[in-house]
Short mmCIF file of C-alpha atoms and ligand atoms in Angstrom, two decimals:
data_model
loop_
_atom_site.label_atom_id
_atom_site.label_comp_id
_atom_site.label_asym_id
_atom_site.label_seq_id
_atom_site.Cartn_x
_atom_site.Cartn_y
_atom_site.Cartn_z
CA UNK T 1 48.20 147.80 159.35
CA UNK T 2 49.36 147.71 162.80
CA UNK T 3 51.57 144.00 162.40
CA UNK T 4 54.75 145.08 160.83
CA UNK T 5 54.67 141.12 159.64
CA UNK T 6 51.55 141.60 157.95
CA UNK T 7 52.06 144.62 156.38
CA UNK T 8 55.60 142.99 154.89
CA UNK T 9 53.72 140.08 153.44
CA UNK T 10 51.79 142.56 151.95
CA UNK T 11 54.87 143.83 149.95
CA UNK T 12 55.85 147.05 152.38
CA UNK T 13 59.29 147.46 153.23
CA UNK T 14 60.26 148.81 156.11
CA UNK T 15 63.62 149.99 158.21
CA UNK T 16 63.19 146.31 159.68
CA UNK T 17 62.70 142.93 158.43
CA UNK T 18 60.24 141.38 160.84
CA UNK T 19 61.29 137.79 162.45
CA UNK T 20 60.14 134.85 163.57
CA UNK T 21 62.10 131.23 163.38
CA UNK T 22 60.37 127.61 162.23
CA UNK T 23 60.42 125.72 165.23
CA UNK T 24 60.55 128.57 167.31
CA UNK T 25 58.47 126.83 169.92
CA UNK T 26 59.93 122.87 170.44
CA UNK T 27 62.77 120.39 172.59
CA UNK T 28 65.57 123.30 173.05
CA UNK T 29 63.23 124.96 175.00
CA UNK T 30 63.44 123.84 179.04
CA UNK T 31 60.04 125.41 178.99
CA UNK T 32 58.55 123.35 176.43
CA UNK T 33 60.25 120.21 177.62
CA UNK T 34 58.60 121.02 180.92
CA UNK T 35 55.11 121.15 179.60
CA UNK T 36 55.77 118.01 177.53
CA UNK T 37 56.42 115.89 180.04
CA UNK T 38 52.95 117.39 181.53
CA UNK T 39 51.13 116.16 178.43
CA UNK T 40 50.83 112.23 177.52
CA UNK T 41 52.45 112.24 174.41
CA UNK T 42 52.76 114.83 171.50
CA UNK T 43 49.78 114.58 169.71
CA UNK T 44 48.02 114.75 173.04
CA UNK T 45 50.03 118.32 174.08
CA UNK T 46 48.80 119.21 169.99
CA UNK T 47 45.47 118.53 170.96
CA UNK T 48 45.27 120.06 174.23
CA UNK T 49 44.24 123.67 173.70
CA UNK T 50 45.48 124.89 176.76
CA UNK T 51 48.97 123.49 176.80
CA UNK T 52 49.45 124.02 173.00
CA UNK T 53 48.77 127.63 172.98
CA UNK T 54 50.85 127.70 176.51
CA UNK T 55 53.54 126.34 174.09
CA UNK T 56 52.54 128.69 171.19
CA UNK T 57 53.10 131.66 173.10
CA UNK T 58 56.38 130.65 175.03
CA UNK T 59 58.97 131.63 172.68
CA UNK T 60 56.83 134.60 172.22
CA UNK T 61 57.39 135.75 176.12
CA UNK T 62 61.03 134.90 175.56
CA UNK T 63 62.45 136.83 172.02
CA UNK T 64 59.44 138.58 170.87
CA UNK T 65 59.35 138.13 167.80
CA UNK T 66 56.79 139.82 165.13
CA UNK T 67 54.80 136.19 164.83
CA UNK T 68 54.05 133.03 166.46
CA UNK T 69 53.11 129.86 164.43
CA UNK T 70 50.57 127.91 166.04
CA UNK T 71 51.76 124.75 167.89
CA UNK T 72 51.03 121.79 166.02
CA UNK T 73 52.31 119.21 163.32
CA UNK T 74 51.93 118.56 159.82
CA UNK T 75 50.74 114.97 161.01
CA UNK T 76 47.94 116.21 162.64
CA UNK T 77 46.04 115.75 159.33
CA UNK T 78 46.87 111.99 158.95
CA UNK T 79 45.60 111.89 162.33
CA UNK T 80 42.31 113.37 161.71
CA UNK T 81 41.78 111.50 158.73
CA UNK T 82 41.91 108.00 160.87
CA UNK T 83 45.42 107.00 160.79
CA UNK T 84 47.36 105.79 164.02
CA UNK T 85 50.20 108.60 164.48
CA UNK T 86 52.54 108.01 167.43
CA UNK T 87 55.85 110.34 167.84
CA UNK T 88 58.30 107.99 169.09
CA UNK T 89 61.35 109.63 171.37
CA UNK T 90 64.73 108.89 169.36
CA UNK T 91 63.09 107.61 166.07
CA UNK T 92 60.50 110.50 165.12
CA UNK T 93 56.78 109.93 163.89
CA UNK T 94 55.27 106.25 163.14
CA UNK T 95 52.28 105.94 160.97
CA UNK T 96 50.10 102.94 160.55
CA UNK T 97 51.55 102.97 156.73
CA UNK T 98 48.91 103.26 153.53
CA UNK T 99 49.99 99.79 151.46
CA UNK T 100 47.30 99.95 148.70
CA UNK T 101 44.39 101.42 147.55
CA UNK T 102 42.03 99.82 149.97
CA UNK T 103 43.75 101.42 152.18
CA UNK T 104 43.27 104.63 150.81
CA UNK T 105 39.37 103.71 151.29
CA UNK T 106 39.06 103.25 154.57
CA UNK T 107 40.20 107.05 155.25
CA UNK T 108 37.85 108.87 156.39
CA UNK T 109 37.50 112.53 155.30
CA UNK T 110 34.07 113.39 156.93
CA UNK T 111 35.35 113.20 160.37
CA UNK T 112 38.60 115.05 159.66
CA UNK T 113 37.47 118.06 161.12
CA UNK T 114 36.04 117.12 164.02
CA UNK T 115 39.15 114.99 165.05
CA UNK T 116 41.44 117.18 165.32
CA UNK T 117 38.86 120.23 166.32
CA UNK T 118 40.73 121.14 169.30
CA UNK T 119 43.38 122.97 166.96
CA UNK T 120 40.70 125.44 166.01
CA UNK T 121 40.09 126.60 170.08
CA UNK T 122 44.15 126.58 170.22
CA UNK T 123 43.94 129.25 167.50
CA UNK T 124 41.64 131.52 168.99
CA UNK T 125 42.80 130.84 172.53
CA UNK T 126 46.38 132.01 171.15
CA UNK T 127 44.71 135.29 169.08
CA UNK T 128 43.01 136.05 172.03
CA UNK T 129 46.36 136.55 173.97
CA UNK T 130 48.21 138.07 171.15
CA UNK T 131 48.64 141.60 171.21
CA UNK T 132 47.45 143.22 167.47
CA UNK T 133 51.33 144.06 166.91
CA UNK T 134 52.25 139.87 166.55
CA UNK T 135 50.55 138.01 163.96
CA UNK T 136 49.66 134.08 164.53
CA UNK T 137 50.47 132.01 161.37
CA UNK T 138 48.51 128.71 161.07
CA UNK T 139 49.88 125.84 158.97
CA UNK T 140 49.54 122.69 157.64
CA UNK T 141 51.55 119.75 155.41
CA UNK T 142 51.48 120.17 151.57
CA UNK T 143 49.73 117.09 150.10
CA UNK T 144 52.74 115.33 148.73
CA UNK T 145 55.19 115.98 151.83
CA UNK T 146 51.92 114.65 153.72
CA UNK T 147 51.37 111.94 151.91
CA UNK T 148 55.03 110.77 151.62
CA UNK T 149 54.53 110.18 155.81
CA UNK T 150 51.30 108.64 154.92
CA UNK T 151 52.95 106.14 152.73
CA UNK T 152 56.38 105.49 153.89
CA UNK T 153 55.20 105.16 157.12
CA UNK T 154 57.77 107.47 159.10
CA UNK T 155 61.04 109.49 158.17
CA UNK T 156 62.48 107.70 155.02
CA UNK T 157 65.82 107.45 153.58
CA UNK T 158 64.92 107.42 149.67
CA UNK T 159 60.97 108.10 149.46
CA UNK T 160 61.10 104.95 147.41
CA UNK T 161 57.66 103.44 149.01
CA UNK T 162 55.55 106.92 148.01
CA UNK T 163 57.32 107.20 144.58
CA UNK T 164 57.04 104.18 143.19
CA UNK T 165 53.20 103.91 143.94
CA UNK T 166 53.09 107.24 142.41
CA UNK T 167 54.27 106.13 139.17
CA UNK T 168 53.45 102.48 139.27
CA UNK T 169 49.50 103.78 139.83
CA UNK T 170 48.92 107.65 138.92
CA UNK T 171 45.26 107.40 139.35
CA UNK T 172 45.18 106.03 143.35
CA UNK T 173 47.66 108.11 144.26
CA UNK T 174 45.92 111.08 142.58
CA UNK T 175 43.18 109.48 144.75
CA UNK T 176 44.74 110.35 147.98
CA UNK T 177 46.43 114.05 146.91
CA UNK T 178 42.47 114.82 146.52
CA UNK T 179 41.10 113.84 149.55
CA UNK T 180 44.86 115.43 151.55
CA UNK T 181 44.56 118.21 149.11
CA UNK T 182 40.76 118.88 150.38
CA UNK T 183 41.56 118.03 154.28
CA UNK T 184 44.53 120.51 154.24
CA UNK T 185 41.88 123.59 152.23
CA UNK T 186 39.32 122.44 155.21
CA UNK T 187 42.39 122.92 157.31
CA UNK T 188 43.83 125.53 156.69
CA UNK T 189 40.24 127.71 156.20
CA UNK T 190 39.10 126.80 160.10
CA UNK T 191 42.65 127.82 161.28
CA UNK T 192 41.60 131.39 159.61
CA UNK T 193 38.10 131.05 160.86
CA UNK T 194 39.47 130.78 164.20
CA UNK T 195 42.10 133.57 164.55
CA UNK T 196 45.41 132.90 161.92
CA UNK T 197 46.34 136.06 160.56
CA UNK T 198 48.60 134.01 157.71
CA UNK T 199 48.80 130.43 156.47
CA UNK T 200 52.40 128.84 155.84
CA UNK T 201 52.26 125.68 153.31
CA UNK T 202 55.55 122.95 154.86
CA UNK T 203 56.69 120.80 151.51
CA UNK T 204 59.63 119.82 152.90
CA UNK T 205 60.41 116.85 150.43
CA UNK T 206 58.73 118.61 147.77
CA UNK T 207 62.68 118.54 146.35
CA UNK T 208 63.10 114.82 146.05
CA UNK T 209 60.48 114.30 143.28
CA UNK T 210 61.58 114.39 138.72
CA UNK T 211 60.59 117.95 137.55
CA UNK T 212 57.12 116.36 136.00
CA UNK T 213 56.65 114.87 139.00
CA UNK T 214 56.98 118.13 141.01
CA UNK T 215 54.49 119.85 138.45
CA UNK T 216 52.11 117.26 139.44
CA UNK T 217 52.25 116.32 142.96
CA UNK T 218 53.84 119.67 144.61
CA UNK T 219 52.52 123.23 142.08
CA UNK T 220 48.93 121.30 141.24
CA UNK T 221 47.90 120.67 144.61
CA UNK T 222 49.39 123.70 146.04
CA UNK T 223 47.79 125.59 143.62
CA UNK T 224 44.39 124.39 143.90
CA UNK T 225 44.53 124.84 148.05
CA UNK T 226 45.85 128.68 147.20
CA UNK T 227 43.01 129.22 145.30
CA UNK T 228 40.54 127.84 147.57
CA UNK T 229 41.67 130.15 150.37
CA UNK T 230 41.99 133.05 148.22
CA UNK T 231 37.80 132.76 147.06
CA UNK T 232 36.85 132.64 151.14
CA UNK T 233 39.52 134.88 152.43
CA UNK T 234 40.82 136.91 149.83
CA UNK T 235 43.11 139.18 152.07
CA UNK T 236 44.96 136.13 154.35
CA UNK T 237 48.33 135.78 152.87
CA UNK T 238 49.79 132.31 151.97
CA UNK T 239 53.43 131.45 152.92
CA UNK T 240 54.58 128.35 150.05
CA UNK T 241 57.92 126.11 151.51
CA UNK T 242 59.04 123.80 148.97
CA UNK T 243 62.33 122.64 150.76
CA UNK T 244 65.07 121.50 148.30
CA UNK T 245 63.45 122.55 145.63
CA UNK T 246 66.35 124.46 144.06
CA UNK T 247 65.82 125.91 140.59
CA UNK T 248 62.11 124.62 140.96
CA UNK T 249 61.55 127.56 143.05
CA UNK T 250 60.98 129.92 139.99
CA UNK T 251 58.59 127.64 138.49
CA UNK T 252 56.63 127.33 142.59
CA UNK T 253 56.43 130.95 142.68
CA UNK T 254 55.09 131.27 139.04
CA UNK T 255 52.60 128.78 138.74
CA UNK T 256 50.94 127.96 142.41
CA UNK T 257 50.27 131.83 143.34
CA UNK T 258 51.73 131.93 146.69
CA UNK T 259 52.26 135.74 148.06
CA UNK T 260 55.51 134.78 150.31
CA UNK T 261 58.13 131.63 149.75
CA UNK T 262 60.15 130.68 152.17
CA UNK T 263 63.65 129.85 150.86
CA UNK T 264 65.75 127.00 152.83
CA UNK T 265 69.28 127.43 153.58
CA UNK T 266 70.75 125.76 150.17
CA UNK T 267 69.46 128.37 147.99
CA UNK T 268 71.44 131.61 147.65
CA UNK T 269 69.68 134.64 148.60
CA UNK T 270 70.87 136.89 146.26
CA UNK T 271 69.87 134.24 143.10
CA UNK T 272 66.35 134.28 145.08
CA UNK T 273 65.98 137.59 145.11
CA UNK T 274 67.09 138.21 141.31
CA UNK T 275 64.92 135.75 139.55
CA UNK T 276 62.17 135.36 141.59
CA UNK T 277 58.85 137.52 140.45
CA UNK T 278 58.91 140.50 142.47
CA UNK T 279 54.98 140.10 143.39
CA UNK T 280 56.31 137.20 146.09
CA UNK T 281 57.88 138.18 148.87
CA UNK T 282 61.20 136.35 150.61
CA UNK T 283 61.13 135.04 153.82
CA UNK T 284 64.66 133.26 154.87
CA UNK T 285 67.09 131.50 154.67
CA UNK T 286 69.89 131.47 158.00
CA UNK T 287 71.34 128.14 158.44
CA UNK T 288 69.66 126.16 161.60
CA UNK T 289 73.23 125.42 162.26
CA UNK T 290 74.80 129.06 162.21
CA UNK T 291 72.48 129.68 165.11
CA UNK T 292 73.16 126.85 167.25
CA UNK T 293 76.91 127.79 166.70
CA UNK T 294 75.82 131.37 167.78
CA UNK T 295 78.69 134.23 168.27
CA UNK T 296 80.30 136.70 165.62
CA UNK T 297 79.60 134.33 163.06
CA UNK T 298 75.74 133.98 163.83
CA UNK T 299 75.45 137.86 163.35
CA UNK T 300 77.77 137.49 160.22
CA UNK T 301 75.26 135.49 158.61
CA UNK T 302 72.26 137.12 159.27
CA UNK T 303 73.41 140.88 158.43
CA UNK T 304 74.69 138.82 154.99
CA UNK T 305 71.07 137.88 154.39
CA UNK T 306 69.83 141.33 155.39
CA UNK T 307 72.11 143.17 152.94
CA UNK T 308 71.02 140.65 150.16
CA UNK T 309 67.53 141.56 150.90
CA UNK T 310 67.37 145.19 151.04
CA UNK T 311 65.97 145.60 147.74
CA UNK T 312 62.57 143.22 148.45
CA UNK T 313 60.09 143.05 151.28
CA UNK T 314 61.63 140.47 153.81
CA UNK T 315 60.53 138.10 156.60
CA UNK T 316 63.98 137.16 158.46
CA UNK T 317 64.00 133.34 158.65
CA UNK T 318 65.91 130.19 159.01
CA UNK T 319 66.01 127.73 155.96
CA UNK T 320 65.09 125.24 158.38
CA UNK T 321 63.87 124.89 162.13
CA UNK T 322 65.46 125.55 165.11
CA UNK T 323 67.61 122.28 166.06
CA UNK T 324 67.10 120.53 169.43
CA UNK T 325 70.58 121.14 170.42
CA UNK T 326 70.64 124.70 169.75
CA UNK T 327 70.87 126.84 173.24
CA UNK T 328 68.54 129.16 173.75
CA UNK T 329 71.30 132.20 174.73
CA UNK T 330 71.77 131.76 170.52
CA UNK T 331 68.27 132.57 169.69
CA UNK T 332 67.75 135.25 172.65
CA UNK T 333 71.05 137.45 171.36
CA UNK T 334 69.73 137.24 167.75
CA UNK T 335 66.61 138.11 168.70
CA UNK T 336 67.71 141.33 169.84
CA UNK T 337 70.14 142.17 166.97
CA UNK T 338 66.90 141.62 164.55
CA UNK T 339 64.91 143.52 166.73
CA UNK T 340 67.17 146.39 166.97
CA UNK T 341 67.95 146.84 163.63
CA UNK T 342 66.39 150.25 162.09
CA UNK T 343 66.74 151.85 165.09
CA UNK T 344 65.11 149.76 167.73
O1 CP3 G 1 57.43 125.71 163.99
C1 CP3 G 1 56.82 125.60 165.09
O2 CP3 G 1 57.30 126.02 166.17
C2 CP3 G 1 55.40 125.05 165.10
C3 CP3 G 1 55.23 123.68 165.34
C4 CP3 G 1 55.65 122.64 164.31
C5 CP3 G 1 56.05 121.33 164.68
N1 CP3 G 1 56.21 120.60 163.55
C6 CP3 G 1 56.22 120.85 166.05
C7 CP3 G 1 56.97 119.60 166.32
C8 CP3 G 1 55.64 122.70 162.92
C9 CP3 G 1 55.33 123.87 161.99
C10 CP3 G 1 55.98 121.39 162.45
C11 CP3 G 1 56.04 121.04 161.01
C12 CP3 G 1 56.51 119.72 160.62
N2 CP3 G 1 56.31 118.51 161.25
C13 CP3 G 1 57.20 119.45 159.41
C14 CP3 G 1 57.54 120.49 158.36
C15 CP3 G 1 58.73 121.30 158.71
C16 CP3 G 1 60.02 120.52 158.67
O3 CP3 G 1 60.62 120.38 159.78
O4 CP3 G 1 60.45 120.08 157.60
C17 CP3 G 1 57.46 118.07 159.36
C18 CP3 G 1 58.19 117.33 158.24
C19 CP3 G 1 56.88 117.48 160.53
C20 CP3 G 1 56.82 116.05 160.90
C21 CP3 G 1 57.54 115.78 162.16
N3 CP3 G 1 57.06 116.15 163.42
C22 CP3 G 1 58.78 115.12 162.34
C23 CP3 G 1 59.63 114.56 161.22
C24 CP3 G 1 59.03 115.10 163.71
C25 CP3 G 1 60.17 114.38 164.42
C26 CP3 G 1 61.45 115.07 164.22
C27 CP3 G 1 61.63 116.09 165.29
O5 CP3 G 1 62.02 117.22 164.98
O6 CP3 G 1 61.39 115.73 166.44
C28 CP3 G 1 57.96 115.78 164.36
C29 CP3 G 1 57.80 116.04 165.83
C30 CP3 G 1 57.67 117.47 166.25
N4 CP3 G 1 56.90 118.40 165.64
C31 CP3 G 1 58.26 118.05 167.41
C32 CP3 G 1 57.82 119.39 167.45
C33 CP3 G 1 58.12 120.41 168.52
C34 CP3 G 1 59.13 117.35 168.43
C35 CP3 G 1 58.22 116.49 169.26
C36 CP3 G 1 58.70 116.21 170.64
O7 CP3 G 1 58.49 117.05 171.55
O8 CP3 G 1 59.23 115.11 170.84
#
């Protein structure tokens, strides 16, 4: 296998962990901010294949890195299934919120696909530029972090909206984790169709929900979109990131059959790599924050990581993405440390 990526999420180790950073591509880039002023709006630059696989590929030119993940949002399946979506500078996404069931109704699942098509061209456009040593990772929401936008509307302090209907009515809310559940497999399988080498599932509020809750809402659905990709593309790796999910992470890793999890910056490394099943590999975990402070302490906290690790397969991460503020200098110098580790 030629993608030193790859071949780690296929449980090799090698002298290296390979790298690449969530929200690698995004605002602390004067590149990106460049072409998003080109574009009108965000979802527009997401659906515009040329300037979303410019963006794709930007941080790419700049740290090479072993991957790129495709440029695009978790929202991008609200979108497609009919709902207004509008990123709003200063205040983050606005959805036209879900209030009840009828609601729920007048999605509409058929056209899913063909709404938000021009992902699947942004795909192959960026595997067509790729060399065969970088891997492209497509992604997607999980259902429940998905639907929690879908619900609440926006960012929310206490999930209370999404929750509530979740308990006060099981069976419409199951409603709508089927049809995100079956947008997300649809998804997730053209992304491969097109050109993603890996997939990378982003729960991140899969931690705020009661451990029965989790079982149902976060594990089930995951599980049922692993196993979907798994029968049509048996070989494509599936990344599982079920942020704040603490302790829960054992039970994640058992039960939904991810190959990698990616660990956020709250969990210790060394617990992670102790009790979790040795089948899975690690990616992780550097705090967004360590690398927008940069400096001694930066590389402090990543060779930490990298000595916890040596015992597992490893894909060098941040627990979270790359914040806004963070300069790019940061990111360039620890690039290069990662990069030259095992010799270069
Ligand atoms: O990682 C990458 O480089 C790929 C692109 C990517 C984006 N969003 C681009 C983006 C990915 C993988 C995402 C995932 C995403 N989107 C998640 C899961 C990961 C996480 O951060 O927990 C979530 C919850 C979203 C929803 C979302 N999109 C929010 C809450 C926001 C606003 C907050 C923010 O960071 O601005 C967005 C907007 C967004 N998505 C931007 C980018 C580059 C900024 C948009 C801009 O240019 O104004």
């Amino acid at each position: 296998m030629s993608s030193l990526f790859l071949s780690t999420l296929a449980g090799h180790k090698s002298d290296r962990p390979p790298f690449w950073f969530m929200r690698q591509a995004g605002r602390y880039l004067p590149e990106y901010r460049a072409l998003r002023k080109k574009a009108n709006g965000f979802l527009n630059l997401c659906l515009n294949s040329s300037l979303a696989s410019q963006v794709t590929l930007q941080p790419m030119t700049r740290f090479e890195p072993d991957a790129a993940i495709l440029f695009s949002d978790i929202l991008i399946v609200p979108y497609g299934l009919g709902m207004a979506v509008d990123f709003i500078e200063g205040r983050g996404p606005v959805l036209d919120a879900l209030r009840d069931s009828l609601d729920i109704k007048r999605l509409n699942p058929e056209h899913c696909k063909a709404r938000i098509e021009a992902t699947y061209e942004t795909v192959r456009l960026c595997r067509s530029q790729l060399s065969r040593d970088k891997a492209l990772i497509g992604f997607a929401g999980s259902p429940w972090t998905v639907a929690t936008y879908m619900i609440e509307g926006g960012a929310s302090k206490n999930y209370s909206k999404v929750k509530s209907w979740a308990y006060r009515d099981d069976q419409s809310f199951n409603t709508l984790i089927k049809i995100v559940t079956k947008a997300t497999i649809d998804h997730l399988i053209a992304q491969i169709d097109h050109g993603a080498d890996a997939v990378k599932l982003f729960d991140s509020w899969a931690g705020v929900l009661s451990p029965s809750q989790f079982e149902k809402w976060v594990i089930k659905p995951t599980r049922e979109i692993v196993d979907s990709i798994n029968l049509k593309h048996p070989t494509v790796k599936i990344i599982g990131f079920p942020k704040g999910a603490g302790h829960q992470y054992i039970d994640y890793v058992n039960k939904t059959g991810v190959h990698a999890v990616a660990i956020d910056t709250s969990v210790n490394l060394s617990w992670a790599a102790k009790v979790l099943d040795k089948k899975v590999v690690i990616q992780g975990n550097m705090d967004p924050i360590s690398l927008l402070v940069g400096g001694e302490s930066m590389i402090n906290q990543a060779s930490s990581i990298i000595t916890n690790m040596k015992e597992r397969p490893h894909v060098f991460n941040l627990g979270h993405g790359v914040l806004p503020e963070t300069p790019p200098e940061n990111v360039e110098i620890l690039a290069k440390y990662l990069r030259n580790l095992g010799g270069g």
